[in-house]
Structure formats: structure tokens, C-alpha cells
Coordinates of N, CA and C and ligand atoms in Angstrom, one line a residue:
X1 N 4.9 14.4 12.9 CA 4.0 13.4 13.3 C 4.5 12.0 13.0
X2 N 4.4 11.3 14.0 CA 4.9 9.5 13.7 C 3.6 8.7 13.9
X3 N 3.8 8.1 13.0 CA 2.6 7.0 12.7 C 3.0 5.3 12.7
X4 N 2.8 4.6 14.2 CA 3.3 3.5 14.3 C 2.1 2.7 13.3
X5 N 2.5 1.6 12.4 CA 1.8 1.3 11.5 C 2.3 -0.5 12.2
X6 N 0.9 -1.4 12.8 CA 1.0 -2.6 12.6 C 1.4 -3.0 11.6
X7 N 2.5 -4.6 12.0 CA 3.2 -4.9 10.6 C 3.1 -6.6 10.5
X8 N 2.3 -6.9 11.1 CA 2.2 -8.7 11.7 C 2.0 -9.0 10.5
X9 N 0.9 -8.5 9.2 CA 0.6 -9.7 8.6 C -0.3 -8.2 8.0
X10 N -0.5 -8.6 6.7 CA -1.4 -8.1 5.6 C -1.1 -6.5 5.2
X11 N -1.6 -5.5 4.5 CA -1.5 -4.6 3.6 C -0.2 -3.5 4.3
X12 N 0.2 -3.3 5.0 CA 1.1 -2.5 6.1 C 1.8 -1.1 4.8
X13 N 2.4 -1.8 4.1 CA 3.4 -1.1 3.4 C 3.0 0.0 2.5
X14 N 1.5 -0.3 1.8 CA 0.5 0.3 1.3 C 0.2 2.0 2.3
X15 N -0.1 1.4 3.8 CA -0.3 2.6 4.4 C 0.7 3.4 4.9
X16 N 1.9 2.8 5.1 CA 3.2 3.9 5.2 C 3.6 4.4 3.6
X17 N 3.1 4.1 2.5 CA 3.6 4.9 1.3 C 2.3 6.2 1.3
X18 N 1.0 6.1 1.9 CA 0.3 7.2 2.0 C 0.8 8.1 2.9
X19 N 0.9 7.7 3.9 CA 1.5 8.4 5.0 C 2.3 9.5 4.5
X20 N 3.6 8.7 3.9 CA 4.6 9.6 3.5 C 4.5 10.7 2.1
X21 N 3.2 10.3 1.2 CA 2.7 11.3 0.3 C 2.0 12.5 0.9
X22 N 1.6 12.2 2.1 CA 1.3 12.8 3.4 C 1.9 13.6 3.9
X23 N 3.5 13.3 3.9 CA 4.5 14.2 4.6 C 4.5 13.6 6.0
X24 N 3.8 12.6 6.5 CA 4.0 12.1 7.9 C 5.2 10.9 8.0
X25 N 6.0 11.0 9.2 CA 6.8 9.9 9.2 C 6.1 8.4 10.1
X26 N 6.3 7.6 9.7 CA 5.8 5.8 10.2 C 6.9 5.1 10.3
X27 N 6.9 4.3 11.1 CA 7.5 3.5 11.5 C 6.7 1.6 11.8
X28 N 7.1 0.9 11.4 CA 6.4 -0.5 11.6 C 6.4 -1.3 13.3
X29 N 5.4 -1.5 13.5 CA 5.3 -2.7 15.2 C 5.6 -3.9 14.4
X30 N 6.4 -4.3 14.6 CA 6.5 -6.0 14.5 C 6.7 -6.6 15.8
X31 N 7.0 -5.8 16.7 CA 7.5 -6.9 18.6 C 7.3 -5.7 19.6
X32 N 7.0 -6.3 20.6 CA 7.0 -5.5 21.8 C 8.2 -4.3 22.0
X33 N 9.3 -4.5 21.6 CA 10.0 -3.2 22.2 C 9.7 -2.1 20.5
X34 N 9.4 -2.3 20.1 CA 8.5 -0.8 18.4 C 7.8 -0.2 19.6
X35 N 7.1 -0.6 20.4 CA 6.2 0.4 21.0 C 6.7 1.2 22.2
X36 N 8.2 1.1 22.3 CA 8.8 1.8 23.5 C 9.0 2.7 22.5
X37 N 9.0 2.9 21.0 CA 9.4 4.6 20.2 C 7.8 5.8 20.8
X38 N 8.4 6.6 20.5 CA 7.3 7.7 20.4 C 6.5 7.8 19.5
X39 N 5.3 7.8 18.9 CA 4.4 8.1 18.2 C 2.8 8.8 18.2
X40 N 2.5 9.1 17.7 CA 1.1 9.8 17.5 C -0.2 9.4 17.3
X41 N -0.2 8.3 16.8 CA -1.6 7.4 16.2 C -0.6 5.8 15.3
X42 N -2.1 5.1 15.2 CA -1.3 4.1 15.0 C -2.8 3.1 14.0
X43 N -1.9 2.8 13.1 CA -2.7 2.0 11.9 C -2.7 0.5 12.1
X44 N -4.3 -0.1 12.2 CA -4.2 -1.4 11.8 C -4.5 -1.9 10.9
X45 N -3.8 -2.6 10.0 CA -4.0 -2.8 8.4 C -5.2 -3.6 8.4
X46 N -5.3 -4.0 6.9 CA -5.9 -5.3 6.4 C -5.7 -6.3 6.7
X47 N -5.9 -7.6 6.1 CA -5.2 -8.7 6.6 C -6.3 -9.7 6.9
X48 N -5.9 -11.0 7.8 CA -6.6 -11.7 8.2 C -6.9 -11.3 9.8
X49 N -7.9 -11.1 10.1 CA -8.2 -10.7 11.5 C -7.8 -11.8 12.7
X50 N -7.5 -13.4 12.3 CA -7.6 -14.1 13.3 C -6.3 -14.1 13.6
X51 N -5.1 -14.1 12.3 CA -4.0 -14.3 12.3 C -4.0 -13.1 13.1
X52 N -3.8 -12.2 12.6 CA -3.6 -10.6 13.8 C -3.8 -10.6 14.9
X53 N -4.8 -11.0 15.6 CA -5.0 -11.1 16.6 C -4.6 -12.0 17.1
X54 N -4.2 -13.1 16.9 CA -3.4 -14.5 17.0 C -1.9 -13.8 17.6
X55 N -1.2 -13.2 16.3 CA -0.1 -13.0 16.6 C -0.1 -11.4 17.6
X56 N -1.0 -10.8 18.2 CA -0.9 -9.6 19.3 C -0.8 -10.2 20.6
X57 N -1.5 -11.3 20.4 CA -1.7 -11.8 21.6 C -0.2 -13.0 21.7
X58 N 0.1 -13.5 21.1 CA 1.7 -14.0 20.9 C 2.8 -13.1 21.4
X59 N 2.7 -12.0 20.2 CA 4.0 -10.9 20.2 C 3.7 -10.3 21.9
X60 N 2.8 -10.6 22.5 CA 2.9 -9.7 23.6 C 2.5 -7.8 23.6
X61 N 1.5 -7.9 22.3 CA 1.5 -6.3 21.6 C 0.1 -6.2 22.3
X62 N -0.4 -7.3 22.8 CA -2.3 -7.1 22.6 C -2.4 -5.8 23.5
X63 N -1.8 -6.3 24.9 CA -2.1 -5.1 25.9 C -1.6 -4.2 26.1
X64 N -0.3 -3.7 25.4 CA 0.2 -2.6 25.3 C -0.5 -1.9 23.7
X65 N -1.1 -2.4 23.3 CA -1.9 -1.7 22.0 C -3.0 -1.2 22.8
X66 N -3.9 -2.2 23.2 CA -5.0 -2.1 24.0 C -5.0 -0.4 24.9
X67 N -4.1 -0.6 25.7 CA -3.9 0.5 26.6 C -3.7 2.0 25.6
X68 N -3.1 1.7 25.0 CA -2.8 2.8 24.2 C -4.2 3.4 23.3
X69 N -4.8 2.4 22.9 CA -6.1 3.4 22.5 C -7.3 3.5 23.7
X70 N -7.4 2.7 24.6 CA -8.1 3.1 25.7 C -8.0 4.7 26.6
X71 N -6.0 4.8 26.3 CA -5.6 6.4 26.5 C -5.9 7.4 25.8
X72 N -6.2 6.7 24.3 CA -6.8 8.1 23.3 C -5.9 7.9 22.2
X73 N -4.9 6.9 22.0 CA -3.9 7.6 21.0 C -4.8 7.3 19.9
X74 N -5.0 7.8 18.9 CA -6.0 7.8 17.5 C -5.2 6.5 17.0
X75 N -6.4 5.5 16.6 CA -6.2 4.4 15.7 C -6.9 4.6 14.4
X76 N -6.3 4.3 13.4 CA -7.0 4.1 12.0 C -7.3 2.6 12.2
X77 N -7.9 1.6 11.9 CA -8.3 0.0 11.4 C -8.8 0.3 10.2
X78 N -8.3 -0.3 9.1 CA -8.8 -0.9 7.9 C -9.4 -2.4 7.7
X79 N -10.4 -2.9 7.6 CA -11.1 -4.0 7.1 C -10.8 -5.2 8.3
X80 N -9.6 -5.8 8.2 CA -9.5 -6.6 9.2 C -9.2 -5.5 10.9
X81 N -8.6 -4.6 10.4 CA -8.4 -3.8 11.6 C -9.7 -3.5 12.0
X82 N -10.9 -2.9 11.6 CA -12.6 -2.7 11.8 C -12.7 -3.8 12.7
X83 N -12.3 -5.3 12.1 CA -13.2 -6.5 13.0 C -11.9 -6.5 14.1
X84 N -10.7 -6.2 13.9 CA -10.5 -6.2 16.1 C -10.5 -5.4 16.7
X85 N -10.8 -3.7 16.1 CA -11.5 -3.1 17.2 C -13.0 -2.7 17.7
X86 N -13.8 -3.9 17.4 CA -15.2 -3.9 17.3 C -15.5 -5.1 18.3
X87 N -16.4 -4.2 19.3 CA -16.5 -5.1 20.9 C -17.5 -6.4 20.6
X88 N -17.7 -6.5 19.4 CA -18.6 -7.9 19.1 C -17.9 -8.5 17.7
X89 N -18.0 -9.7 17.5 CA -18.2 -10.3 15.9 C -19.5 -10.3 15.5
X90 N -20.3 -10.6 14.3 CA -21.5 -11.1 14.4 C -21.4 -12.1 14.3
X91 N -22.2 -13.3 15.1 CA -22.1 -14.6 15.2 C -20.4 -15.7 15.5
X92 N -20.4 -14.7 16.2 CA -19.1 -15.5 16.5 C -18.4 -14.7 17.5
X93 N -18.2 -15.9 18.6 CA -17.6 -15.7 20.3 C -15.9 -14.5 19.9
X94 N -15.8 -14.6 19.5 CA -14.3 -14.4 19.0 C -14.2 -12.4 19.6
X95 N -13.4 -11.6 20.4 CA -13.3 -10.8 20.7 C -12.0 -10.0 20.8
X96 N -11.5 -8.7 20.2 CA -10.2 -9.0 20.1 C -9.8 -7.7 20.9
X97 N -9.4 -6.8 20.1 CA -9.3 -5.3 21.2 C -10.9 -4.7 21.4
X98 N -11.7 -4.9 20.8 CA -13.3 -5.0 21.8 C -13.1 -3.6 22.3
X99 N -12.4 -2.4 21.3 CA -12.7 -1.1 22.1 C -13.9 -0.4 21.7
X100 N -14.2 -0.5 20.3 CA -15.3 0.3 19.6 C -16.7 -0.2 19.9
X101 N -17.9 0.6 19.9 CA -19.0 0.4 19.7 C -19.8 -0.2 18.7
X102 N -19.0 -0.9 18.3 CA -20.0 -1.8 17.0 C -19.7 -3.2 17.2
X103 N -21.2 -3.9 16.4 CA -20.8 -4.9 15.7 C -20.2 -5.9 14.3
X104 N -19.5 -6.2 14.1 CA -18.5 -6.3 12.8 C -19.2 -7.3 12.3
X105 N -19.5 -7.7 11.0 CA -19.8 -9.3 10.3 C -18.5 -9.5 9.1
X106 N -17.8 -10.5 9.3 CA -16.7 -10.6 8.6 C -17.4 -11.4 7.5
X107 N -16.7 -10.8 6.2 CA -16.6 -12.1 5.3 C -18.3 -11.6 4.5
X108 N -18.5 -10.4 4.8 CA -19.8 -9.8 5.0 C -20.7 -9.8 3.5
X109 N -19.8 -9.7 2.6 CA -20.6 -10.1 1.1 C -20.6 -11.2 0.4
X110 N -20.1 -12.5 1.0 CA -20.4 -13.2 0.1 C -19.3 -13.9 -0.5
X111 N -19.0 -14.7 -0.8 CA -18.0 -15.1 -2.2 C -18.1 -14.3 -3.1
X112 N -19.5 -14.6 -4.1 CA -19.4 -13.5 -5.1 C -19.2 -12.6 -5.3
X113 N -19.6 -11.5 -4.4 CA -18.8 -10.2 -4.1 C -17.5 -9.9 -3.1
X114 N -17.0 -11.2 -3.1 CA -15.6 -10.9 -2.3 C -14.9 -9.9 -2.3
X115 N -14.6 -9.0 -3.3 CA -13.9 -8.3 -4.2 C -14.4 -7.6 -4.5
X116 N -14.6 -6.0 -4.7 CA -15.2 -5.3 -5.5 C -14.6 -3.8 -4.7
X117 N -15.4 -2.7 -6.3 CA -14.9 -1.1 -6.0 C -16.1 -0.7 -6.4
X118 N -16.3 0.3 -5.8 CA -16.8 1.8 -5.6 C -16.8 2.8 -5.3
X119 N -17.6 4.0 -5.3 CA -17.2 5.3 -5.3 C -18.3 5.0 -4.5
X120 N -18.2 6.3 -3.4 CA -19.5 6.8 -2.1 C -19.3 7.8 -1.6
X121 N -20.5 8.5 -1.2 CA -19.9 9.7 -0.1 C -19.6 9.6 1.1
X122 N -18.2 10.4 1.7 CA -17.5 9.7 2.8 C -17.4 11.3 3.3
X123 N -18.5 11.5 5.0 CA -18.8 12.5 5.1 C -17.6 13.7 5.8
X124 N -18.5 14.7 4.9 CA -17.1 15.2 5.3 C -15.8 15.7 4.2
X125 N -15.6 14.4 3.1 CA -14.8 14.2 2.2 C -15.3 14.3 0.9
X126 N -16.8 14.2 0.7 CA -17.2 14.2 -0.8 C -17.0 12.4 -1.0
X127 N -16.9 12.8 -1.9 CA -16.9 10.9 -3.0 C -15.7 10.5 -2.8
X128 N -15.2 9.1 -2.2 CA -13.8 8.5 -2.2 C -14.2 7.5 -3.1
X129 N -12.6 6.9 -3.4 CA -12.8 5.2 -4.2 C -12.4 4.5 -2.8
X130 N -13.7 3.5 -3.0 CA -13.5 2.4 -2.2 C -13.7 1.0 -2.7
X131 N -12.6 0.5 -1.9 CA -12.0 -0.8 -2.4 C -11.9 -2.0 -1.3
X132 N -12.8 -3.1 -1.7 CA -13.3 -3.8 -0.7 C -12.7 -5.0 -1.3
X133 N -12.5 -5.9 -0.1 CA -11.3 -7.1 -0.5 C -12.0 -8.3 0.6
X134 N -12.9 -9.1 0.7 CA -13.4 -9.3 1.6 C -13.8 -9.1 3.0
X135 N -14.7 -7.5 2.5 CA -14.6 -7.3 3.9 C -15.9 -7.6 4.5
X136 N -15.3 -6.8 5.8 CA -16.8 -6.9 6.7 C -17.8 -5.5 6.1
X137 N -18.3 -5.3 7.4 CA -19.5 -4.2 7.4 C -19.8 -4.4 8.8
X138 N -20.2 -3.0 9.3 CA -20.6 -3.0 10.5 C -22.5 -3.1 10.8
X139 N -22.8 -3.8 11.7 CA -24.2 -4.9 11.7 C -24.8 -3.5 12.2
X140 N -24.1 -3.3 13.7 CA -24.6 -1.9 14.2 C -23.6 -1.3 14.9
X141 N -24.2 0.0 15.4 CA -23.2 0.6 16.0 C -23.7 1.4 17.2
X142 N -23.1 2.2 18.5 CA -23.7 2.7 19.2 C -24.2 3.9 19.2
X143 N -24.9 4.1 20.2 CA -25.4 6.0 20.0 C -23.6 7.2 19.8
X144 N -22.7 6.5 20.4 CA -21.3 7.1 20.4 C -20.4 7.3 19.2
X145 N -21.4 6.4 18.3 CA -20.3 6.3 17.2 C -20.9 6.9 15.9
X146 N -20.2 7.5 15.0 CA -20.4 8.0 14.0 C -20.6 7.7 12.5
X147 N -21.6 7.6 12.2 CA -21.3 6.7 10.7 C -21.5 7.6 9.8
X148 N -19.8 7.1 9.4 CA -19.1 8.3 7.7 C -19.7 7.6 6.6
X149 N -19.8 6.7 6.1 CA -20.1 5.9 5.2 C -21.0 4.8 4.9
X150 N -21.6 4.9 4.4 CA -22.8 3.7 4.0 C -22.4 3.3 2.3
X151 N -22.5 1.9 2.2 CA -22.8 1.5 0.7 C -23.7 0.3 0.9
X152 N -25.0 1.0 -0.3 CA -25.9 0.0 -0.3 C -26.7 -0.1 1.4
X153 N -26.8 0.9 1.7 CA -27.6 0.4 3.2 C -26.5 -0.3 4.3
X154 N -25.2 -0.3 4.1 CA -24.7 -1.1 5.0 C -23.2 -0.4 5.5
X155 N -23.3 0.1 7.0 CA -21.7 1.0 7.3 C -20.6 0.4 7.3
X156 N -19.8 1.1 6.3 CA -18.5 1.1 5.5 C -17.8 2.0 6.5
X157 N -18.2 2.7 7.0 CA -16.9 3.6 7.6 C -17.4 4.5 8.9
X158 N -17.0 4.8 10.0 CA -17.3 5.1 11.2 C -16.5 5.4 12.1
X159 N -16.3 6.5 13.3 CA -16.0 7.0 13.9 C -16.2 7.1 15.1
X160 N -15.4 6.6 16.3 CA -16.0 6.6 17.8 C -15.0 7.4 18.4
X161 N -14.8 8.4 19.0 CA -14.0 9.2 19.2 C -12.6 9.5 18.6
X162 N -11.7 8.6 19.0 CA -10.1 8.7 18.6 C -10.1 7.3 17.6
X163 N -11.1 6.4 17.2 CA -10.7 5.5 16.3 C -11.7 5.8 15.0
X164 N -11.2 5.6 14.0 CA -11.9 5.8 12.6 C -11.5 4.0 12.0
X165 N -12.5 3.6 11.3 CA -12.4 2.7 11.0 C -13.4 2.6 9.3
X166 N -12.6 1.8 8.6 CA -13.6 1.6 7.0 C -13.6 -0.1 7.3
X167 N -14.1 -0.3 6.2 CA -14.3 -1.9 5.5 C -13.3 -2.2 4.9
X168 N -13.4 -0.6 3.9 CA -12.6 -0.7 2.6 C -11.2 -0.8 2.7
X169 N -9.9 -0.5 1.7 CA -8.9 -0.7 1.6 C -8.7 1.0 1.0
X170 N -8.5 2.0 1.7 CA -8.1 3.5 1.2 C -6.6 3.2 0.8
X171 N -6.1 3.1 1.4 CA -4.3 2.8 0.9 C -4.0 1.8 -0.8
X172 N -5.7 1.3 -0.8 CA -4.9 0.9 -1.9 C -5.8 1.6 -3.4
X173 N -5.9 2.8 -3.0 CA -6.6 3.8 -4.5 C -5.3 4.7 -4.3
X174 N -5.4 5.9 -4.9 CA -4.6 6.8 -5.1 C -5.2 8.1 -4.3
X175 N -6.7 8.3 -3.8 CA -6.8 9.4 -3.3 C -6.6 9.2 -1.8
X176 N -5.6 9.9 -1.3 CA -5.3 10.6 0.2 C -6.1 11.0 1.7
X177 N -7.5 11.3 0.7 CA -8.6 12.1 1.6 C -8.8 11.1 3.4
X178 N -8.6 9.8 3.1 CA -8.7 9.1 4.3 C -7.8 9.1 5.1
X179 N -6.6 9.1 4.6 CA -5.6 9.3 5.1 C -5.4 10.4 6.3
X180 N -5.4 11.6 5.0 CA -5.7 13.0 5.6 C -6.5 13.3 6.6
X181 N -7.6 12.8 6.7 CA -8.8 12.8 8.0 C -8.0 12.3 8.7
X182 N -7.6 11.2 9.1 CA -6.8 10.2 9.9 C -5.5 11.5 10.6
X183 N -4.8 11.7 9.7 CA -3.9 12.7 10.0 C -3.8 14.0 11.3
X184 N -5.3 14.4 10.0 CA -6.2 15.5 11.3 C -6.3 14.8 12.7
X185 N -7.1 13.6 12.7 CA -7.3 13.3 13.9 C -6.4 13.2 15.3
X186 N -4.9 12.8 14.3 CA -4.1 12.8 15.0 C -3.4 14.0 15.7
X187 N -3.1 15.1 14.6 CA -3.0 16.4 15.1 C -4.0 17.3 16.2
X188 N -4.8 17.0 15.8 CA -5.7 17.9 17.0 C -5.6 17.3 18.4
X189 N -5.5 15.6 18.5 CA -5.0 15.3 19.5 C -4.0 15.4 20.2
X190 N -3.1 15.7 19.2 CA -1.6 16.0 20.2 C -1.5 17.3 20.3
X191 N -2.1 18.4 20.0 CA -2.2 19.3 20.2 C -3.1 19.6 21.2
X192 N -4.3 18.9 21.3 CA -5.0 19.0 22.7 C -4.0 18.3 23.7
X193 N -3.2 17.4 23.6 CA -2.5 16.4 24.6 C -0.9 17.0 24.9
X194 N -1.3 18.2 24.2 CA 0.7 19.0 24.7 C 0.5 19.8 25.3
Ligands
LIG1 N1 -11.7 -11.3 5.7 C1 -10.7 -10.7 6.5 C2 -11.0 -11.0 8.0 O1 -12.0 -11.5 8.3 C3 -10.6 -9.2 6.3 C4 -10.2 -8.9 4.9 C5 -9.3 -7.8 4.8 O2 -8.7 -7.2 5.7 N2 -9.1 -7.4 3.5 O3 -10.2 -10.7 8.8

């Protein structure tokens, strides 16, 4: 299994060292010709969401990413990845790969809680640690989409067919388990897709 891992900007390196405790091999997008390799599913990190998006639509990656999960290939988004595959912002025009059924609020706790960890149940998985680094939360979501995770009344983690998405930062605790789901997702797909 190959795992193309966005590499423009923010946490990237974090999710190919899971990967590979994993036993999966990854490879990084940095420019349009990374996506002429073969791969299986494909991670969008952390980061700053505008820069990211800034630089897909630069590098010439936006529409050949785009296409690629509108075909099904399984995406993971982590935190800034959540807000560009989420077909709204809250309160803000701003729209990026707009594939998923939610709406995203960036920047979603506050200063004060910019930063912070927790443990929650992540369905499916039992209790993960999660690690939130200014993230968002999703406002709402559609009848299509799945919600894995809640903290405090507000979804942390979710599921719309081939994309899974948190707030949090999994690559950067030690336990696997999101990873692993992710993994799954990817296998059963290429396995329905061979
Ligand atoms: N605050 C960032 C944004 O709005 C997301 C933070 C993160 O990815 N850790 O894009």
C-alpha cells in the first residue's frame, strides 16, 4: 500500500513516520508530476489551511487532487486538511476542495484554548489521545456523513464515504489506531477497485 502524503507546508513528516510503524509505504506531493506515481489514498496534513490551499492552487495540484477524491481514492485530512475538504467555512467565503459535507469553523476554540489534549471515544476505536493545535470543529454535517468523534458537544472527527477527517493531530501521540482505520479504508478500497 502507497500513501501519497501532501507536503506543501505543515505536520507531513509526522504522518509518514506512522505510516511506516504501520508497515505502509508513503511517498511526499510537493509538484504536479508526485501525482503521476501510483498510490492508494492520500493524507492532508496540518498546517495552515490558506497557505495550503494557496499553494494547490499555485503548484497546479488543486485539480488533479480534487479529481482524485471525487474518484474515491481515500483521503485522510487532519485539522487544516478537515477545513479544505469541507464544502463550507463558517463565516467565511473562502472554499477549497469543497468535497465533504460539512461545515468547518477554523480557529474554533479560541486563543485560550488554542492548544490543548485529550482523551475521547473514537467510534469504533475505544479512547484515542487527541491533540488539538488550533483547530477547527465541524459546525455541522450532512445526513451522509458520519460522526466518529465528539469533544465537549462539538465533532472532532467524521466520516463521508472515502474521506475521514479529525480536528485533532493523531500523528502526533504515539497510538496508531487512526492511522490504522485510515489504512483499512484504504485496503478495502483497492480491493473493491481491483
Ligand atoms: N488554524 C489552522 C487553519 O485554520 C489549522 C491548524 C492546524 O492544522 N493545526 O488552517
Amino acid at each position: 500500500m502507497n500513501i501519497g502524503v501532501l507536503a506543501l507546508q505543515g505536520a507531513f513528516i509526522e504522518h509518514e513516520q506512522m505510516l511506516g510503524a504501520l508497515g505502509a509505504d508513503s511517498f511526499e506531493i510537493r509538484q504536479r508530476r508526485d501525482l503521476d506515481r501510483e498510490f492508494d489514498g492520500l493524507i492532508i496534513p496540518g498546517g495552515e489551511s490558506t497557505v495550503m490551499g494557496k499553494l494547490l492552487r499555485e503548484l497546479d495540484l488543486f485539480d488533479p487532487v480534487l479529481e482524485r477524491i471525487k474518484d474515491g481514492m481515500p483521503v485522510f485530512g487532519t485539522c487544516a486538511g478537515l477545513i479544505l475538504l469541507a464544502k463550507e467555512i463558517h463565516e467565511d467565503d473562502t472554499v477549497h476542495l469543497g468535497t465533504m459535507d460539512t461545515v468547518a469553523r477554523r480557529n474554533a476554540y479560541g486563543r485560550q484554548l488554542g492548544s490543548f489534549h485529550t482523551d475521547a471515544e473514537f467510534k469504533g476505536l475505544g479512547i484515542v489521545p487527541m491533540t488539538f493545535i488550533r483547530a477547527p470543529y465541524i459546525v455541522s454535517a450532512g445526513d451522509d456523513v458520519e460522526i466518529l468523534a465528539t469533544v465537549d458537544g462539538k465533532i472532532v472527527a467524521a466520516r463521508q464515504d472515502n474521506q475521514l477527517v479529525t480536528a485533532f493531530h493523531p500523528e502526533l501521540d504515539s497510538d496508531l489506531s487512526i492511522h490504522w482505520y485510515f489504512l483499512d479504508m484504504v485496503e478495502k478500497h483497492s480491493t473493491k477497485s481491483a
